[in-house]
Amino acid sequence: MSDVDLIIIGAGPAGMSAAATAARGGLKVLLLDEQGHPGGQIYRNVAKNGTSRSWLGKEYASGARLVEALDNPHISTQFGATVWRLDDGPTVVWSKSGTSQISTARHVLITSGAQERPVPFPGWTLPGVMPAGAAQILMKSAGMLPRDAVLAGSGPLLYLVAAQMIDAGCPPKAVVETQTPRMMLNALPHLPKALLGISTLFKGLGLIRKIKAAGVQRYSNASDFRAHPNEDGTLAFSFQAKGKETHLNCALLLSHQGVIPSTHMTRSAGIAHEWNEAQQAFQPVTDDWGTTDRTGLHVAGDSAGIGGADAAAAAGELAALNILQLCGCLNSDTRNQRAAKARAGLLRARSLRPFLDAAYAPTAETLAPVDETIVCRCEEITAGDVRQSMSEGATGQRQMKTSLRTGMGPCQGRMCDATVRAILCAPRNTATDSIAPPRARAPIKPVTLAELAALSKIQAGAD
Amino acid sequence: MLSTQPEITIIGGGVVGLSVAMGLLSAGHRVHVLDGTDGDARASQGNFGLVWGQGKGWNFEPYARWTSDSLAAWPEFARTLTDLSGIDVALDQSGGFEFFTDADEMDEFAGMLAQQQGHLGNRFSHEILSGDEMRKHMPGIGPDVVGGSFSQLDGHVNPLRFLRALRRAVKTLGGRVTMNATVQAVRPVSGGGFDLKLATGNKTSAEKVVLCAGLGSAKLTADLGFTTAIRPQRGELLITEKLGVRLPFLSSTIRQVDEGGVQIGGTKADVGMDDRETLDVMASLASHAVAVYPALADVRVVRAWGALRVMSPDGYPVYAQSHHHPGAYLVTCHSGVTLAALHASVLADWINGTSTAPNLEAFDESRFTVSTAA
Amino acid sequence: MKVVSRFQPPPESGPKVQFVFEDEQITAPQGISLAAALLAHSGNATRRTSTGAQRTAYCMMGVCFECLVDVDGVPNTQSCMTVVRDGMVVKRQIGLRTIQGGDYV
């Protein structure tokens, strides 16, 4: 007998929307999230911020309605709850305040979201270099505004953070963009389809206009990022733009090259993954409803492939409707009817994605940085070390990991898997899907021996 | 290298294959190692790194002696390896413990060690210690430990750096290693030599073939006229965050890697090719570690994994020459790290058939068929 | 040398908590993460790797493990996943953590 009907892992837009839909349909839901409040990273702290911090924008504030919908007697929530293992059953093992618990459900929906793509370059480990999204988390969760900051990289979030900083009265010192004319050219064929999401497109253009109007210095087609520490702890940031080397001093260097699905949970659960060439990332293989090849395990939202908050909310609703049908609460006709609106929303939200993926593709130097760059921050292993190991015969992520320890630190590869893979693929230029995704193993977040031992049924003896 | 037909082809580029390659290269042979793919079951990438004697061969004297010989040969082997590869494999042979929380299990193990002592005489030494004696020397040992054994001959290496060092050493010695070269079939050619068909569709030929492909050997044994059944046995392991202090002991189930992480393992399960980590075993390994050394309680586990041991029917190594197809050899064992010092030296004499070759008849695969034939 | 915070101070309004960081008394808004409070306090590193490299909070979402500090004697604590509390005693994480009874390397 299961503890609940549905366990949802992650209280971002996909998880919140799925929880509300499932609970309204009569399912008993347990919603788990590692953070202290619902919202995920995109709507982080949204309920507490209320109408304050209006510079975060209307889009952000709109997340509050998803949080409000969690107020349902069928939904129990656990925040500060870190899931570290999924088992057949399905069974979810999660840790809160130093104690692990095992919960079972008829179905498990993974809505673990995304993380920023690691942006390795020489100096990216220095204090003062941060992902732009991390700075945004500080703005949302603590009202802390970046000071003397340069935004560098590519992608819609870079513009959004710049606009939020402008509205909050602390505009960035400069926006250094790596987008090349060729990327925009590659993106143009996707534009007709993107018109379905025209309102989002306009919002994006509005952000760029705002940055221009604020007189923020912009550099385009930038490359060869490097950061050095100055005596006073600020950073000397250098890059190439328009054929010449440019130097900027700043307190904060906020980098961004898009986001990638968080797949430790789905990979550790043994779900099949596929390479998404357009997004340069692995994602779990799912059908239109978010079901996977593992019985009872479903995935929705950015953790199934990057689509953004609106797409995630729609996909969460679809996954929940399907789970309602699998639990016998809906027949398939009703499910399909009730799915129509979410399906249309998902289509609209996703229509812009191919354009964005092509227009703001990660640069080659982000994917496979120069030799001196640290790629594995935990173990302090450089791109040059990775290339050396390749010359000794390592052909895949596992051999790389075992020969160099890349991905063996506490972050478990979250900060280096993508880079190691890109370096492994670089010389071949073809068959980028010939390198399998790295294996993820429990515990997907570290857990103490005592906490693990407390789950023991059998006392181990010496072997 | 200009020659298109290497003299000796080694199937398998793990610890065993590379050690054998190193020995043959040192003996002056040309060697070509064919290694498989990244996703293969690779015991060499999942093991515990023990260079261990306690309990080995307690009821099979030749194995007790062979293990003992390898322990003695390790210091020299490690030096050679570092010279050739530039990698320090962190060999530490300052002694190892077996800890027990169950008195009966401990008595049983003490009996095994007494038999092993009988086989080896003054080449082996061990002590049986009570829990209190252990706690006197190492105050951090937990109250649930009823006692254990200690042998000053036991030790460990960093298993991953060891593998990398072997790969580098083989190249330094002029060996050729081809990756992604999974051998699908071997066909003996009349008049001598072998044709090898690779999974990539390529073909290669060899005068002599040494089969060292671990669990991958199972599907090739019949091609070469071998009869040994090779099976997987899963062991599960935990590794913790790195510690900036050294644990005061090494045991066969708890060892601290030189880099700082604590590895916990020693389980056995016959579950086919399933190398998943399981919650029950993870929890029992954690309880064992905390029982033995309670200060580990708040240390975080960063990863668990299952790895598949390469087991012969009786668990002992097999060194066999094909009677049907001269020039084909089978080398398979579970203790590839412990035995590497011999695989990388005197095993080459055995393959060469020189007069100084060790007598390995006891390890021939005929031992599995004698009883059925009788 | 103390490096000036890379962030403008968080809003003054609302309840506050006090904690100790390396012998310094720090005031922070209630409810924010320890990593945020440390970043608001200074732009310095909050840990050193085993090779001595300086690091501080990076991803702010529990992914990168760069924000590790010692909180009330618990080493390698993710400060971005820890809410700042009154009376906390926080120290930089210098190199690898230790345990009781081990021999120092």
mmCIF file with all atom_site columns, C-alpha atoms in Angstrom, chain B residues 143-320:
data_model
loop_
_atom_site.group_PDB
_atom_site.id
_atom_site.type_symbol
_atom_site.label_atom_id
_atom_site.label_alt_id
_atom_site.label_comp_id
_atom_site.label_asym_id
_atom_site.label_entity_id
_atom_site.label_seq_id
_atom_site.pdbx_PDB_ins_code
_atom_site.Cartn_x
_atom_site.Cartn_y
_atom_site.Cartn_z
_atom_site.occupancy
_atom_site.B_iso_or_equiv
_atom_site.pdbx_formal_charge
_atom_site.auth_seq_id
_atom_site.auth_comp_id
_atom_site.auth_asym_id
_atom_site.auth_atom_id
_atom_site.pdbx_PDB_model_num
ATOM 1   C CA . PRO B 1 143 ? 32.238 -0.642  21.319  1.00 0.00 ? 143 PRO B CA 1
ATOM 2   C CA . ASP B 1 144 ? 30.387 -3.066  19.016  1.00 0.00 ? 144 ASP B CA 1
ATOM 3   C CA . VAL B 1 145 ? 33.632 -4.398  17.566  1.00 0.00 ? 145 VAL B CA 1
ATOM 4   C CA . VAL B 1 146 ? 34.228 -7.753  19.302  1.00 0.00 ? 146 VAL B CA 1
ATOM 5   C CA . GLY B 1 147 ? 37.661 -8.178  17.813  1.00 0.00 ? 147 GLY B CA 1
ATOM 6   C CA . GLY B 1 148 ? 39.507 -8.873  14.654  1.00 0.00 ? 148 GLY B CA 1
ATOM 7   C CA . SER B 1 149 ? 42.682 -9.882  12.965  1.00 0.00 ? 149 SER B CA 1
ATOM 8   C CA . PHE B 1 150 ? 45.722 -8.017  11.783  1.00 0.00 ? 150 PHE B CA 1
ATOM 9   C CA . SER B 1 151 ? 48.339 -8.888  9.215   1.00 0.00 ? 151 SER B CA 1
ATOM 10  C CA . GLN B 1 152 ? 51.304 -6.621  8.739   1.00 0.00 ? 152 GLN B CA 1
ATOM 11  C CA . LEU B 1 153 ? 51.655 -7.790  5.135   1.00 0.00 ? 153 LEU B CA 1
ATOM 12  C CA . ASP B 1 154 ? 48.397 -6.271  3.933   1.00 0.00 ? 154 ASP B CA 1
ATOM 13  C CA . GLY B 1 155 ? 48.020 -2.989  2.170   1.00 0.00 ? 155 GLY B CA 1
ATOM 14  C CA . HIS B 1 156 ? 46.359 -1.043  -0.605  1.00 0.00 ? 156 HIS B CA 1
ATOM 15  C CA . VAL B 1 157 ? 46.949 1.255   -3.563  1.00 0.00 ? 157 VAL B CA 1
ATOM 16  C CA . ASN B 1 158 ? 44.936 3.992   -5.206  1.00 0.00 ? 158 ASN B CA 1
ATOM 17  C CA . PRO B 1 159 ? 43.125 1.742   -7.673  1.00 0.00 ? 159 PRO B CA 1
ATOM 18  C CA . LEU B 1 160 ? 42.204 4.409   -10.208 1.00 0.00 ? 160 LEU B CA 1
ATOM 19  C CA . ARG B 1 161 ? 45.655 5.951   -10.384 1.00 0.00 ? 161 ARG B CA 1
ATOM 20  C CA . PHE B 1 162 ? 47.008 2.393   -10.594 1.00 0.00 ? 162 PHE B CA 1
ATOM 21  C CA . LEU B 1 163 ? 44.896 1.739   -13.696 1.00 0.00 ? 163 LEU B CA 1
ATOM 22  C CA . ARG B 1 164 ? 46.021 4.977   -15.297 1.00 0.00 ? 164 ARG B CA 1
ATOM 23  C CA . ALA B 1 165 ? 49.646 4.239   -14.423 1.00 0.00 ? 165 ALA B CA 1
ATOM 24  C CA . LEU B 1 166 ? 49.402 0.804   -16.054 1.00 0.00 ? 166 LEU B CA 1
ATOM 25  C CA . ARG B 1 167 ? 47.983 2.317   -19.229 1.00 0.00 ? 167 ARG B CA 1
ATOM 26  C CA . ARG B 1 168 ? 50.780 4.858   -19.352 1.00 0.00 ? 168 ARG B CA 1
ATOM 27  C CA . ALA B 1 169 ? 53.469 2.273   -18.536 1.00 0.00 ? 169 ALA B CA 1
ATOM 28  C CA . VAL B 1 170 ? 52.310 -0.005  -21.336 1.00 0.00 ? 170 VAL B CA 1
ATOM 29  C CA . LYS B 1 171 ? 52.612 2.888   -23.781 1.00 0.00 ? 171 LYS B CA 1
ATOM 30  C CA . THR B 1 172 ? 56.015 3.905   -22.435 1.00 0.00 ? 172 THR B CA 1
ATOM 31  C CA . LEU B 1 173 ? 57.229 0.351   -23.023 1.00 0.00 ? 173 LEU B CA 1
ATOM 32  C CA . GLY B 1 174 ? 56.078 0.589   -26.630 1.00 0.00 ? 174 GLY B CA 1
ATOM 33  C CA . GLY B 1 175 ? 52.822 -1.316  -26.284 1.00 0.00 ? 175 GLY B CA 1
ATOM 34  C CA . ARG B 1 176 ? 49.937 -0.451  -28.516 1.00 0.00 ? 176 ARG B CA 1
ATOM 35  C CA . VAL B 1 177 ? 46.489 -0.001  -26.934 1.00 0.00 ? 177 VAL B CA 1
ATOM 36  C CA . THR B 1 178 ? 43.407 0.254   -29.108 1.00 0.00 ? 178 THR B CA 1
ATOM 37  C CA . MET B 1 179 ? 40.247 1.539   -27.460 1.00 0.00 ? 179 MET B CA 1
ATOM 38  C CA . ASN B 1 180 ? 36.691 0.760   -28.560 1.00 0.00 ? 180 ASN B CA 1
ATOM 39  C CA . ALA B 1 181 ? 38.029 -2.533  -29.907 1.00 0.00 ? 181 ALA B CA 1
ATOM 40  C CA . THR B 1 182 ? 35.589 -4.998  -28.401 1.00 0.00 ? 182 THR B CA 1
ATOM 41  C CA . VAL B 1 183 ? 36.398 -8.461  -29.713 1.00 0.00 ? 183 VAL B CA 1
ATOM 42  C CA . GLN B 1 184 ? 33.281 -10.200 -30.913 1.00 0.00 ? 184 GLN B CA 1
ATOM 43  C CA . ALA B 1 185 ? 34.782 -13.499 -32.014 1.00 0.00 ? 185 ALA B CA 1
ATOM 44  C CA . VAL B 1 186 ? 38.146 -15.219 -32.290 1.00 0.00 ? 186 VAL B CA 1
ATOM 45  C CA . ARG B 1 187 ? 38.809 -17.837 -34.950 1.00 0.00 ? 187 ARG B CA 1
ATOM 46  C CA . PRO B 1 188 ? 41.879 -20.028 -34.735 1.00 0.00 ? 188 PRO B CA 1
ATOM 47  C CA . VAL B 1 189 ? 43.580 -20.265 -38.134 1.00 0.00 ? 189 VAL B CA 1
ATOM 48  C CA . SER B 1 190 ? 44.768 -23.661 -39.297 1.00 0.00 ? 190 SER B CA 1
ATOM 49  C CA . GLY B 1 191 ? 48.518 -23.734 -39.156 1.00 0.00 ? 191 GLY B CA 1
ATOM 50  C CA . GLY B 1 192 ? 48.624 -21.328 -36.217 1.00 0.00 ? 192 GLY B CA 1
ATOM 51  C CA . GLY B 1 193 ? 47.531 -17.866 -35.280 1.00 0.00 ? 193 GLY B CA 1
ATOM 52  C CA . PHE B 1 194 ? 44.105 -16.309 -34.811 1.00 0.00 ? 194 PHE B CA 1
ATOM 53  C CA . ASP B 1 195 ? 41.708 -14.035 -36.650 1.00 0.00 ? 195 ASP B CA 1
ATOM 54  C CA . LEU B 1 196 ? 39.849 -11.571 -34.449 1.00 0.00 ? 196 LEU B CA 1
ATOM 55  C CA . LYS B 1 197 ? 36.576 -9.997  -35.421 1.00 0.00 ? 197 LYS B CA 1
ATOM 56  C CA . LEU B 1 198 ? 35.843 -6.699  -33.728 1.00 0.00 ? 198 LEU B CA 1
ATOM 57  C CA . ALA B 1 199 ? 32.441 -5.252  -32.899 1.00 0.00 ? 199 ALA B CA 1
ATOM 58  C CA . THR B 1 200 ? 33.308 -2.306  -35.125 1.00 0.00 ? 200 THR B CA 1
ATOM 59  C CA . GLY B 1 201 ? 33.399 -4.693  -38.087 1.00 0.00 ? 201 GLY B CA 1
ATOM 60  C CA . ASN B 1 202 ? 37.186 -4.488  -38.353 1.00 0.00 ? 202 ASN B CA 1
ATOM 61  C CA . LYS B 1 203 ? 39.345 -7.585  -38.359 1.00 0.00 ? 203 LYS B CA 1
ATOM 62  C CA . THR B 1 204 ? 42.793 -8.181  -37.013 1.00 0.00 ? 204 THR B CA 1
ATOM 63  C CA . SER B 1 205 ? 45.042 -11.188 -36.657 1.00 0.00 ? 205 SER B CA 1
ATOM 64  C CA . ALA B 1 206 ? 47.432 -12.388 -34.006 1.00 0.00 ? 206 ALA B CA 1
ATOM 65  C CA . GLU B 1 207 ? 50.022 -15.091 -33.510 1.00 0.00 ? 207 GLU B CA 1
ATOM 66  C CA . LYS B 1 208 ? 49.315 -15.415 -29.830 1.00 0.00 ? 208 LYS B CA 1
ATOM 67  C CA . VAL B 1 209 ? 46.266 -14.318 -27.901 1.00 0.00 ? 209 VAL B CA 1
ATOM 68  C CA . VAL B 1 210 ? 45.927 -13.763 -24.169 1.00 0.00 ? 210 VAL B CA 1
ATOM 69  C CA . LEU B 1 211 ? 42.328 -13.532 -23.048 1.00 0.00 ? 211 LEU B CA 1
ATOM 70  C CA . CYS B 1 212 ? 42.124 -11.103 -20.096 1.00 0.00 ? 212 CYS B CA 1
ATOM 71  C CA . ALA B 1 213 ? 38.778 -9.481  -20.736 1.00 0.00 ? 213 ALA B CA 1
ATOM 72  C CA . GLY B 1 214 ? 37.242 -9.998  -17.307 1.00 0.00 ? 214 GLY B CA 1
ATOM 73  C CA . LEU B 1 215 ? 33.529 -10.648 -17.623 1.00 0.00 ? 215 LEU B CA 1
ATOM 74  C CA . GLY B 1 216 ? 33.938 -9.988  -21.347 1.00 0.00 ? 216 GLY B CA 1
ATOM 75  C CA . SER B 1 217 ? 36.029 -13.166 -21.565 1.00 0.00 ? 217 SER B CA 1
ATOM 76  C CA . ALA B 1 218 ? 32.953 -15.312 -20.971 1.00 0.00 ? 218 ALA B CA 1
ATOM 77  C CA . LYS B 1 219 ? 31.738 -15.059 -24.559 1.00 0.00 ? 219 LYS B CA 1
ATOM 78  C CA . LEU B 1 220 ? 35.176 -15.740 -26.060 1.00 0.00 ? 220 LEU B CA 1
ATOM 79  C CA . THR B 1 221 ? 36.370 -18.724 -23.995 1.00 0.00 ? 221 THR B CA 1
ATOM 80  C CA . ALA B 1 222 ? 34.641 -21.304 -26.196 1.00 0.00 ? 222 ALA B CA 1
ATOM 81  C CA . ASP B 1 223 ? 36.145 -19.816 -29.379 1.00 0.00 ? 223 ASP B CA 1
ATOM 82  C CA . LEU B 1 224 ? 39.573 -20.613 -27.978 1.00 0.00 ? 224 LEU B CA 1
ATOM 83  C CA . GLY B 1 225 ? 38.725 -24.031 -26.572 1.00 0.00 ? 225 GLY B CA 1
ATOM 84  C CA . PHE B 1 226 ? 38.532 -22.972 -22.924 1.00 0.00 ? 226 PHE B CA 1
ATOM 85  C CA . THR B 1 227 ? 35.839 -24.349 -20.647 1.00 0.00 ? 227 THR B CA 1
ATOM 86  C CA . THR B 1 228 ? 35.996 -22.058 -17.603 1.00 0.00 ? 228 THR B CA 1
ATOM 87  C CA . ALA B 1 229 ? 32.653 -20.542 -16.703 1.00 0.00 ? 229 ALA B CA 1
ATOM 88  C CA . ILE B 1 230 ? 33.142 -16.910 -15.687 1.00 0.00 ? 230 ILE B CA 1
ATOM 89  C CA . ARG B 1 231 ? 30.435 -15.246 -13.652 1.00 0.00 ? 231 ARG B CA 1
ATOM 90  C CA . PRO B 1 232 ? 29.803 -11.803 -12.177 1.00 0.00 ? 232 PRO B CA 1
ATOM 91  C CA . GLN B 1 233 ? 29.486 -11.208 -8.458  1.00 0.00 ? 233 GLN B CA 1
ATOM 92  C CA . ARG B 1 234 ? 28.294 -7.793  -7.392  1.00 0.00 ? 234 ARG B CA 1
ATOM 93  C CA . GLY B 1 235 ? 30.044 -5.863  -4.689  1.00 0.00 ? 235 GLY B CA 1
ATOM 94  C CA . GLU B 1 236 ? 28.632 -2.568  -3.485  1.00 0.00 ? 236 GLU B CA 1
ATOM 95  C CA . LEU B 1 237 ? 30.702 0.327   -2.270  1.00 0.00 ? 237 LEU B CA 1
ATOM 96  C CA . LEU B 1 238 ? 30.338 3.743   -0.701  1.00 0.00 ? 238 LEU B CA 1
ATOM 97  C CA . ILE B 1 239 ? 32.756 6.636   -0.893  1.00 0.00 ? 239 ILE B CA 1
ATOM 98  C CA . THR B 1 240 ? 32.656 9.622   1.418   1.00 0.00 ? 240 THR B CA 1
ATOM 99  C CA . GLU B 1 241 ? 33.694 13.228  1.150   1.00 0.00 ? 241 GLU B CA 1
ATOM 100 C CA . LYS B 1 242 ? 37.447 13.671  1.566   1.00 0.00 ? 242 LYS B CA 1
ATOM 101 C CA . LEU B 1 243 ? 38.932 13.961  5.023   1.00 0.00 ? 243 LEU B CA 1
ATOM 102 C CA . GLY B 1 244 ? 41.991 16.013  5.868   1.00 0.00 ? 244 GLY B CA 1
ATOM 103 C CA . VAL B 1 245 ? 43.008 13.493  8.546   1.00 0.00 ? 245 VAL B CA 1
ATOM 104 C CA . ARG B 1 246 ? 44.088 9.884   8.183   1.00 0.00 ? 246 ARG B CA 1
ATOM 105 C CA . LEU B 1 247 ? 42.087 7.016   9.622   1.00 0.00 ? 247 LEU B CA 1
ATOM 106 C CA . PRO B 1 248 ? 44.348 5.074   11.997  1.00 0.00 ? 248 PRO B CA 1
ATOM 107 C CA . PHE B 1 249 ? 43.673 1.767   10.225  1.00 0.00 ? 249 PHE B CA 1
ATOM 108 C CA . LEU B 1 250 ? 43.172 -0.026  6.946   1.00 0.00 ? 250 LEU B CA 1
ATOM 109 C CA . SER B 1 251 ? 40.675 -2.853  6.789   1.00 0.00 ? 251 SER B CA 1
ATOM 110 C CA . SER B 1 252 ? 39.304 -5.016  4.028   1.00 0.00 ? 252 SER B CA 1
ATOM 111 C CA . THR B 1 253 ? 35.948 -3.237  4.345   1.00 0.00 ? 253 THR B CA 1
ATOM 112 C CA . ILE B 1 254 ? 36.940 0.311   5.293   1.00 0.00 ? 254 ILE B CA 1
ATOM 113 C CA . ARG B 1 255 ? 39.861 2.043   3.667   1.00 0.00 ? 255 ARG B CA 1
ATOM 114 C CA . GLN B 1 256 ? 40.847 5.623   3.212   1.00 0.00 ? 256 GLN B CA 1
ATOM 115 C CA . VAL B 1 257 ? 42.011 6.524   -0.255  1.00 0.00 ? 257 VAL B CA 1
ATOM 116 C CA . ASP B 1 258 ? 45.211 8.568   -0.198  1.00 0.00 ? 258 ASP B CA 1
ATOM 117 C CA . GLU B 1 259 ? 43.213 11.510  -1.585  1.00 0.00 ? 259 GLU B CA 1
ATOM 118 C CA . GLY B 1 260 ? 41.121 11.514  1.605   1.00 0.00 ? 260 GLY B CA 1
ATOM 119 C CA . GLY B 1 261 ? 37.796 9.826   0.829   1.00 0.00 ? 261 GLY B CA 1
ATOM 120 C CA . VAL B 1 262 ? 36.768 6.768   2.850   1.00 0.00 ? 262 VAL B CA 1
ATOM 121 C CA . GLN B 1 263 ? 35.720 3.757   0.792   1.00 0.00 ? 263 GLN B CA 1
ATOM 122 C CA . ILE B 1 264 ? 33.418 1.209   2.421   1.00 0.00 ? 264 ILE B CA 1
ATOM 123 C CA . GLY B 1 265 ? 32.649 -2.129  0.807   1.00 0.00 ? 265 GLY B CA 1
ATOM 124 C CA . GLY B 1 266 ? 32.974 -5.878  0.886   1.00 0.00 ? 266 GLY B CA 1
ATOM 125 C CA . THR B 1 267 ? 29.490 -7.125  0.006   1.00 0.00 ? 267 THR B CA 1
ATOM 126 C CA . LYS B 1 268 ? 28.743 -10.029 -2.301  1.00 0.00 ? 268 LYS B CA 1
ATOM 127 C CA . ALA B 1 269 ? 25.648 -10.741 -4.368  1.00 0.00 ? 269 ALA B CA 1
ATOM 128 C CA . ASP B 1 270 ? 24.970 -13.031 -7.308  1.00 0.00 ? 270 ASP B CA 1
ATOM 129 C CA . VAL B 1 271 ? 22.643 -10.911 -9.419  1.00 0.00 ? 271 VAL B CA 1
ATOM 130 C CA . GLY B 1 272 ? 23.971 -11.359 -12.936 1.00 0.00 ? 272 GLY B CA 1
ATOM 131 C CA . MET B 1 273 ? 25.126 -8.258  -14.777 1.00 0.00 ? 273 MET B CA 1
ATOM 132 C CA . ASP B 1 274 ? 23.115 -5.883  -12.562 1.00 0.00 ? 274 ASP B CA 1
ATOM 133 C CA . ASP B 1 275 ? 25.572 -3.353  -11.139 1.00 0.00 ? 275 ASP B CA 1
ATOM 134 C CA . ARG B 1 276 ? 23.056 -1.069  -9.451  1.00 0.00 ? 276 ARG B CA 1
ATOM 135 C CA . GLU B 1 277 ? 23.542 0.150   -5.916  1.00 0.00 ? 277 GLU B CA 1
ATOM 136 C CA . THR B 1 278 ? 20.786 -0.898  -3.504  1.00 0.00 ? 278 THR B CA 1
ATOM 137 C CA . LEU B 1 279 ? 19.363 0.927   -0.513  1.00 0.00 ? 279 LEU B CA 1
ATOM 138 C CA . ASP B 1 280 ? 19.609 -2.021  1.902   1.00 0.00 ? 280 ASP B CA 1
ATOM 139 C CA . VAL B 1 281 ? 23.255 -2.621  1.172   1.00 0.00 ? 281 VAL B CA 1
ATOM 140 C CA . MET B 1 282 ? 24.101 1.084   1.258   1.00 0.00 ? 282 MET B CA 1
ATOM 141 C CA . ALA B 1 283 ? 22.519 1.293   4.698   1.00 0.00 ? 283 ALA B CA 1
ATOM 142 C CA . SER B 1 284 ? 24.245 -1.837  5.988   1.00 0.00 ? 284 SER B CA 1
ATOM 143 C CA . LEU B 1 285 ? 27.638 -0.650  4.735   1.00 0.00 ? 285 LEU B CA 1
ATOM 144 C CA . ALA B 1 286 ? 27.061 2.654   6.502   1.00 0.00 ? 286 ALA B CA 1
ATOM 145 C CA . SER B 1 287 ? 26.119 0.918   9.766   1.00 0.00 ? 287 SER B CA 1
ATOM 146 C CA . HIS B 1 288 ? 29.216 -1.246  9.536   1.00 0.00 ? 288 HIS B CA 1
ATOM 147 C CA . ALA B 1 289 ? 31.438 1.803   9.097   1.00 0.00 ? 289 ALA B CA 1
ATOM 148 C CA . VAL B 1 290 ? 29.828 3.678   11.990  1.00 0.00 ? 290 VAL B CA 1
ATOM 149 C CA . ALA B 1 291 ? 30.015 0.578   14.218  1.00 0.00 ? 291 ALA B CA 1
ATOM 150 C CA . VAL B 1 292 ? 33.714 0.121   13.515  1.00 0.00 ? 292 VAL B CA 1
ATOM 151 C CA . TYR B 1 293 ? 34.636 3.789   13.775  1.00 0.00 ? 293 TYR B CA 1
ATOM 152 C CA . PRO B 1 294 ? 31.876 5.950   15.273  1.00 0.00 ? 294 PRO B CA 1
ATOM 153 C CA . ALA B 1 295 ? 33.665 9.216   14.432  1.00 0.00 ? 295 ALA B CA 1
ATOM 154 C CA . LEU B 1 296 ? 32.672 8.568   10.820  1.00 0.00 ? 296 LEU B CA 1
ATOM 155 C CA . ALA B 1 297 ? 29.003 9.126   11.684  1.00 0.00 ? 297 ALA B CA 1
ATOM 156 C CA . ASP B 1 298 ? 28.772 12.706  10.441  1.00 0.00 ? 298 ASP B CA 1
ATOM 157 C CA . VAL B 1 299 ? 30.908 12.099  7.349   1.00 0.00 ? 299 VAL B CA 1
ATOM 158 C CA . ARG B 1 300 ? 28.915 12.400  4.149   1.00 0.00 ? 300 ARG B CA 1
ATOM 159 C CA . VAL B 1 301 ? 28.644 9.728   1.502   1.00 0.00 ? 301 VAL B CA 1
ATOM 160 C CA . VAL B 1 302 ? 29.028 11.317  -1.925  1.00 0.00 ? 302 VAL B CA 1
ATOM 161 C CA . ARG B 1 303 ? 28.465 8.244   -4.045  1.00 0.00 ? 303 ARG B CA 1
ATOM 162 C CA . ALA B 1 304 ? 27.536 4.590   -3.918  1.00 0.00 ? 304 ALA B CA 1
ATOM 163 C CA . TRP B 1 305 ? 28.041 2.089   -6.677  1.00 0.00 ? 305 TRP B CA 1
ATOM 164 C CA . GLY B 1 306 ? 27.902 -1.526  -7.560  1.00 0.00 ? 306 GLY B CA 1
ATOM 165 C CA . ALA B 1 307 ? 30.741 -3.217  -9.409  1.00 0.00 ? 307 ALA B CA 1
ATOM 166 C CA . LEU B 1 308 ? 30.976 -6.727  -10.747 1.00 0.00 ? 308 LEU B CA 1
ATOM 167 C CA . ARG B 1 309 ? 33.740 -9.052  -9.631  1.00 0.00 ? 309 ARG B CA 1
ATOM 168 C CA . VAL B 1 310 ? 35.093 -11.523 -12.157 1.00 0.00 ? 310 VAL B CA 1
ATOM 169 C CA . MET B 1 311 ? 34.632 -14.949 -10.609 1.00 0.00 ? 311 MET B CA 1
ATOM 170 C CA . SER B 1 312 ? 35.717 -18.393 -11.723 1.00 0.00 ? 312 SER B CA 1
ATOM 171 C CA . PRO B 1 313 ? 33.647 -21.352 -10.425 1.00 0.00 ? 313 PRO B CA 1
ATOM 172 C CA . ASP B 1 314 ? 35.818 -21.701 -7.282  1.00 0.00 ? 314 ASP B CA 1
ATOM 173 C CA . GLY B 1 315 ? 36.770 -18.045 -7.048  1.00 0.00 ? 315 GLY B CA 1
ATOM 174 C CA . TYR B 1 316 ? 40.476 -18.695 -7.656  1.00 0.00 ? 316 TYR B CA 1
ATOM 175 C CA . PRO B 1 317 ? 42.476 -17.452 -10.624 1.00 0.00 ? 317 PRO B CA 1
ATOM 176 C CA . VAL B 1 318 ? 42.650 -19.383 -13.850 1.00 0.00 ? 318 VAL B CA 1
ATOM 177 C CA . TYR B 1 319 ? 45.867 -19.506 -15.858 1.00 0.00 ? 319 TYR B CA 1
ATOM 178 C CA . ALA B 1 320 ? 45.332 -21.829 -18.779 1.00 0.00 ? 320 ALA B CA 1
#
